């Protein structure tokens, strides 16, 4: 039963009781007709205002159902409305192949949102944004485990997304988020290039190490992945040469399996500087 229906039934029952009570009181206290009329009109007026409130509430619900963006903040409403206007404009113009590709990608958003709502996997096209959203959601004491193929210096030092990603890592590590990152290298030349980043992350309280892909046999199922067990979220990159396309998963079994694989890979990984110690011993 809806809230409006409940209120109407309550008002109806209360009205019957009120009218009966009014006539009983008028007979008991010998109220004149004018007083009875005033009492009944007062109740009728109160009932009218109650109906107006119910009608406004129902209208608000209908408007929100018809225009869901009304539930958003003003800033988000403006962004959504501008996006819809732009979509309609491009849909009408058919200006070229690039426009058609952009429209096709936009039309996938509904599928992505449906997948997210039911906890299914979906593809996201920005590895940095996905990683930052997950990392920013973590609280002190929670973990962020990454097997990374971002093994070039420019992945951390070039461009706004890269530098903001690095800064957020250091900020969260300082807050007490436990970040573990294993860099997956293909050659020893890559180690020389990434040593500066390894040292910098280690200095910023990140548990960092590296491993060579050739030494991992079949332990590494994907090009790279990042997980938070506490947030039941994983970010998976399937191809080493495609950093802009990742799968987002909230499948608990997959995340548990990736956590196990992370631990296996970590046992094979090397801490910066330990290779010198190993050579001396």
Short mmCIF file of C-alpha atoms in Angstrom, two decimals:
data_model
loop_
_atom_site.label_atom_id
_atom_site.label_comp_id
_atom_site.label_asym_id
_atom_site.label_seq_id
_atom_site.Cartn_x
_atom_site.Cartn_y
_atom_site.Cartn_z
CA UNK A 1 0.00 0.00 0.00
CA UNK A 2 1.36 3.41 -0.98
CA UNK A 3 1.86 6.19 1.54
CA UNK A 4 -0.76 8.35 -0.25
CA UNK A 5 -3.36 5.56 -0.09
CA UNK A 6 -2.62 5.01 3.61
CA UNK A 7 -3.10 8.73 4.33
CA UNK A 8 -6.37 8.83 2.41
CA UNK A 9 -7.77 5.83 4.31
CA UNK A 10 -6.62 7.35 7.61
CA UNK A 11 -8.23 10.72 6.79
CA UNK A 12 -11.46 8.98 5.72
CA UNK A 13 -11.74 6.94 8.89
CA UNK A 14 -10.79 9.92 11.05
CA UNK A 15 -13.40 12.01 9.20
CA UNK A 16 -16.19 9.53 9.98
CA UNK A 17 -15.17 9.44 13.65
CA UNK A 18 -14.87 13.25 13.71
CA UNK A 19 -18.38 13.81 12.23
CA UNK A 20 -19.98 11.33 14.63
CA UNK A 21 -18.12 12.91 17.53
CA UNK A 22 -19.18 16.40 16.40
CA UNK A 23 -22.89 15.49 16.39
CA UNK A 24 -22.54 13.71 19.75
CA UNK A 25 -20.81 16.74 21.30
CA UNK A 26 -23.37 19.11 19.80
CA UNK A 27 -26.20 17.07 21.35
CA UNK A 28 -24.38 16.78 24.68
CA UNK A 29 -23.33 20.45 24.91
CA UNK A 30 -26.26 21.84 22.94
CA UNK A 31 -24.11 23.46 20.27
CA UNK A 32 -25.98 25.57 17.76
CA UNK A 33 -25.99 24.87 14.01
CA UNK A 34 -23.45 27.62 13.25
CA UNK A 35 -20.85 26.12 15.62
CA UNK A 36 -21.37 22.65 14.16
CA UNK A 37 -20.97 24.05 10.67
CA UNK A 38 -17.73 25.84 11.59
CA UNK A 39 -16.28 22.64 13.10
CA UNK A 40 -17.24 20.56 10.04
CA UNK A 41 -15.89 23.21 7.63
CA UNK A 42 -12.61 23.36 9.60
CA UNK A 43 -12.24 19.61 9.25
CA UNK A 44 -13.15 19.81 5.55
CA UNK A 45 -10.50 22.51 5.06
CA UNK A 46 -7.88 20.40 6.86
CA UNK A 47 -8.84 17.43 4.66
CA UNK A 48 -8.52 19.63 1.55
CA UNK A 49 -4.99 20.73 2.53
CA UNK A 50 -4.05 17.13 3.28
CA UNK A 51 -5.21 16.15 -0.22
CA UNK A 52 -3.20 19.02 -1.71
CA UNK A 53 -0.06 17.79 0.10
CA UNK A 54 -0.69 14.23 -1.14
CA UNK A 55 -1.24 15.52 -4.68
CA UNK A 56 2.00 17.54 -4.58
CA UNK A 57 3.89 14.50 -3.26
CA UNK A 58 2.47 12.33 -6.06
CA UNK A 59 3.29 15.01 -8.65
CA UNK A 60 6.87 15.16 -7.41
CA UNK A 61 7.19 11.39 -7.74
CA UNK A 62 5.73 11.44 -11.26
CA UNK A 63 8.08 14.24 -12.29
CA UNK A 64 11.10 12.35 -10.93
CA UNK A 65 9.99 9.22 -12.76
CA UNK A 66 9.57 11.20 -15.97
CA UNK A 67 12.74 13.25 -15.43
CA UNK A 68 15.18 11.16 -13.31
CA UNK A 69 17.86 13.86 -13.49
CA UNK A 70 15.76 15.93 -11.01
CA UNK A 71 17.08 13.68 -8.23
CA UNK A 72 20.64 14.79 -8.99
CA UNK A 73 22.43 17.88 -7.72
CA UNK A 74 22.08 21.03 -9.82
CA UNK A 75 25.63 20.62 -11.11
CA UNK A 76 24.96 17.02 -12.19
CA UNK A 77 21.61 18.00 -13.73
CA UNK A 78 23.34 20.62 -15.88
CA UNK A 79 26.01 18.11 -16.97
CA UNK A 80 23.43 15.42 -17.85
CA UNK A 81 21.20 17.87 -19.73
CA UNK A 82 24.15 19.27 -21.68
CA UNK A 83 25.22 15.72 -22.56
CA UNK A 84 21.73 14.84 -23.81
CA UNK A 85 21.57 18.04 -25.88
CA UNK A 86 24.94 17.27 -27.44
CA UNK A 87 23.92 13.67 -28.10
CA UNK A 88 20.72 14.79 -29.85
CA UNK A 89 22.62 17.37 -31.89
CA UNK A 90 25.20 14.84 -33.08
CA UNK A 91 22.51 12.22 -33.69
CA UNK A 92 20.75 14.61 -36.09
CA UNK A 93 23.86 15.87 -37.87
CA UNK A 94 25.60 12.57 -38.88
CA UNK A 95 28.74 14.60 -39.54
CA UNK A 96 31.18 11.73 -39.99
CA UNK A 97 32.60 8.38 -38.97
CA UNK A 98 34.25 9.75 -35.82
CA UNK A 99 30.89 11.10 -34.66
CA UNK A 100 29.22 7.76 -35.26
CA UNK A 101 31.96 5.99 -33.28
CA UNK A 102 31.54 8.46 -30.38
CA UNK A 103 27.77 7.93 -30.41
CA UNK A 104 28.18 4.16 -30.44
CA UNK A 105 30.48 4.35 -27.41
CA UNK A 106 28.02 6.65 -25.60
CA UNK A 107 25.17 4.23 -26.24
CA UNK A 108 27.10 1.51 -24.39
CA UNK A 109 26.75 3.49 -21.15
CA UNK A 110 23.32 2.00 -20.40
CA UNK A 111 24.78 -1.51 -20.60
CA UNK A 112 27.69 -0.52 -18.34
CA UNK A 113 25.34 0.95 -15.72
CA UNK A 114 23.09 -2.14 -15.84
CA UNK A 115 26.13 -4.38 -15.32
CA UNK A 116 27.30 -2.27 -12.38
CA UNK A 117 23.82 -2.35 -10.80
CA UNK A 118 23.65 -6.13 -10.84
CA UNK A 119 27.32 -6.61 -9.89
CA UNK A 120 28.44 -7.84 -13.31
CA UNK A 121 31.75 -7.18 -15.07
CA UNK A 122 32.08 -4.36 -17.57
CA UNK A 123 34.73 -2.66 -19.70
CA UNK A 124 36.06 0.77 -18.74
CA UNK A 125 38.27 2.84 -21.02
CA UNK A 126 40.61 4.66 -18.63
CA UNK A 127 42.98 2.64 -16.48
CA UNK A 128 44.10 5.71 -14.52
CA UNK A 129 40.58 6.92 -13.67
CA UNK A 130 39.47 3.43 -12.65
CA UNK A 131 42.51 2.97 -10.43
CA UNK A 132 42.14 6.41 -8.83
CA UNK A 133 38.43 5.93 -8.09
CA UNK A 134 39.15 2.64 -6.33
CA UNK A 135 42.23 3.93 -4.50
CA UNK A 136 40.46 7.11 -3.33
CA UNK A 137 37.65 5.00 -1.81
CA UNK A 138 40.01 3.10 0.49
CA UNK A 139 40.25 3.87 4.18
CA UNK A 140 43.32 3.53 6.44
CA UNK A 141 44.03 -0.14 7.14
CA UNK A 142 42.54 -1.32 3.84
CA UNK A 143 44.69 -2.75 1.06
CA UNK A 144 45.38 -2.00 -2.59
CA UNK A 145 47.32 -4.76 -4.34
CA UNK A 146 48.63 -4.14 -7.84
CA UNK A 147 50.50 -6.22 -10.38
CA UNK A 148 51.54 -3.42 -12.73
CA UNK A 149 52.86 -3.22 -16.27
CA UNK A 150 53.25 0.56 -16.04
CA UNK A 151 56.99 0.06 -16.27
CA UNK A 152 58.04 3.19 -18.12
CA UNK A 153 58.98 6.40 -16.35
CA UNK A 154 56.49 8.44 -18.39
CA UNK A 155 53.61 6.33 -17.04
CA UNK A 156 54.17 8.08 -13.71
CA UNK A 157 55.77 11.41 -14.62
CA UNK A 158 54.11 12.61 -17.84
CA UNK A 159 50.70 14.21 -18.19
CA UNK A 160 48.06 15.21 -15.70
CA UNK A 161 46.47 11.76 -15.26
CA UNK A 162 49.83 10.10 -14.60
CA UNK A 163 51.08 12.65 -12.09
CA UNK A 164 47.70 12.83 -10.28
CA UNK A 165 47.69 9.03 -10.10
CA UNK A 166 51.15 9.03 -8.50
CA UNK A 167 50.20 11.79 -6.03
CA UNK A 168 47.07 9.91 -4.95
CA UNK A 169 49.15 6.78 -4.33
CA UNK A 170 51.47 8.70 -2.03
CA UNK A 171 48.62 10.52 -0.28
CA UNK A 172 46.72 7.31 0.46
CA UNK A 173 49.86 5.47 1.59
CA UNK A 174 50.55 8.34 4.01
CA UNK A 175 46.97 8.05 5.36
CA UNK A 176 47.55 4.39 6.18
CA UNK A 177 46.21 2.56 3.13
CA UNK A 178 48.45 -0.47 2.59
CA UNK A 179 49.58 -0.31 -1.05
CA UNK A 180 51.53 -3.20 -2.52
CA UNK A 181 52.77 -2.92 -6.11
CA UNK A 182 54.72 -5.46 -8.13
CA UNK A 183 56.12 -4.18 -11.42
CA UNK A 184 56.24 -6.82 -14.15
CA UNK A 185 59.30 -6.34 -16.36
CA UNK A 186 60.16 -7.95 -19.67
CA UNK A 187 63.90 -7.14 -19.72
CA UNK A 188 66.66 -5.93 -17.41
CA UNK A 189 66.78 -2.72 -19.45
CA UNK A 190 63.30 -1.91 -18.14
CA UNK A 191 64.61 -2.28 -14.60
CA UNK A 192 67.17 0.49 -15.21
CA UNK A 193 64.40 2.76 -16.47
CA UNK A 194 61.97 2.09 -13.62
CA UNK A 195 64.47 2.13 -10.70
CA UNK A 196 63.79 5.82 -10.01
CA UNK A 197 60.05 5.14 -9.73
CA UNK A 198 60.63 2.09 -7.54
CA UNK A 199 62.79 4.12 -5.17
CA UNK A 200 60.35 7.03 -5.09
CA UNK A 201 57.38 4.80 -4.29
CA UNK A 202 59.34 2.96 -1.61
CA UNK A 203 60.21 6.31 -0.02
CA UNK A 204 56.49 7.13 0.02
CA UNK A 205 55.52 4.08 2.11
CA UNK A 206 54.48 1.83 -0.79
CA UNK A 207 55.51 -1.82 -0.57
CA UNK A 208 57.09 -2.08 -4.00
CA UNK A 209 58.97 -4.87 -5.79
CA UNK A 210 59.49 -6.23 -9.30
CA UNK A 211 59.49 -9.51 -11.19
CA UNK A 212 60.41 -10.61 -14.69
CA UNK A 213 57.54 -11.90 -16.77
CA UNK A 214 59.65 -14.79 -18.05
CA UNK A 215 60.21 -16.06 -14.50
CA UNK A 216 56.53 -16.23 -13.63
CA UNK A 217 55.57 -19.10 -15.90
CA UNK A 218 51.75 -19.15 -15.82
CA UNK A 219 51.28 -17.35 -12.52
CA UNK A 220 50.26 -14.09 -14.22
CA UNK A 221 46.87 -14.62 -15.91
CA UNK A 222 46.55 -11.05 -17.24
CA UNK A 223 48.80 -8.23 -18.40
CA UNK A 224 48.16 -6.49 -15.08
CA UNK A 225 45.54 -6.20 -12.34
CA UNK A 226 44.67 -4.23 -9.22
CA UNK A 227 42.40 -5.40 -6.41
CA UNK A 228 40.93 -4.32 -3.11
CA UNK A 229 39.56 -7.26 -1.16
CA UNK A 230 37.81 -4.95 1.31
CA UNK A 231 35.98 -3.09 -1.46
CA UNK A 232 35.37 -6.32 -3.45
CA UNK A 233 36.64 -4.62 -6.60
CA UNK A 234 39.16 -5.60 -9.23
CA UNK A 235 40.60 -3.81 -12.27
CA UNK A 236 41.97 -6.14 -14.94
CA UNK A 237 44.05 -5.25 -17.99
CA UNK A 238 44.00 -8.10 -20.50
CA UNK A 239 46.63 -6.86 -22.93
CA UNK A 240 50.08 -5.51 -22.28
CA UNK A 241 49.83 -3.12 -25.24
CA UNK A 242 46.38 -1.76 -24.33
CA UNK A 243 46.39 0.30 -21.14
CA UNK A 244 43.25 2.24 -22.03
CA UNK A 245 40.86 -0.69 -21.78
CA UNK A 246 40.24 -2.56 -18.53
CA UNK A 247 37.59 -4.86 -17.10
CA UNK A 248 35.98 -3.86 -13.81
CA UNK A 249 34.80 -6.77 -11.67
CA UNK A 250 33.08 -7.14 -8.31
CA UNK A 251 32.95 -10.94 -8.54
CA UNK A 252 34.16 -12.17 -5.17
CA UNK A 253 35.51 -15.45 -6.57
CA UNK A 254 37.61 -13.65 -9.19
CA UNK A 255 38.98 -11.19 -6.62
CA UNK A 256 39.84 -13.99 -4.19
CA UNK A 257 41.62 -15.85 -7.00
CA UNK A 258 43.55 -12.71 -7.97
CA UNK A 259 44.56 -12.16 -4.33
CA UNK A 260 46.00 -15.68 -4.27
CA UNK A 261 47.83 -15.07 -7.55
CA UNK A 262 49.18 -11.79 -6.18
CA UNK A 263 50.67 -13.60 -3.18
CA UNK A 264 52.22 -16.24 -5.48
CA UNK A 265 53.76 -13.55 -7.69
CA UNK A 266 55.00 -11.61 -4.68
CA UNK A 267 56.92 -14.64 -3.46
CA UNK A 268 58.77 -14.59 -6.79
CA UNK A 269 59.30 -10.82 -6.79
CA UNK A 270 62.46 -8.91 -5.87
CA UNK A 271 62.80 -5.87 -3.64
CA UNK A 272 64.89 -3.00 -4.94
CA UNK A 273 68.47 -3.45 -3.73
CA UNK A 274 68.04 -7.07 -2.71
CA UNK A 275 69.53 -8.26 -6.02
CA UNK A 276 72.85 -6.75 -4.93
CA UNK A 277 72.63 -8.55 -1.60
CA UNK A 278 71.79 -11.81 -3.41
CA UNK A 279 74.78 -11.40 -5.72
CA UNK A 280 77.14 -10.84 -2.76
CA UNK A 281 75.87 -13.91 -0.95
#
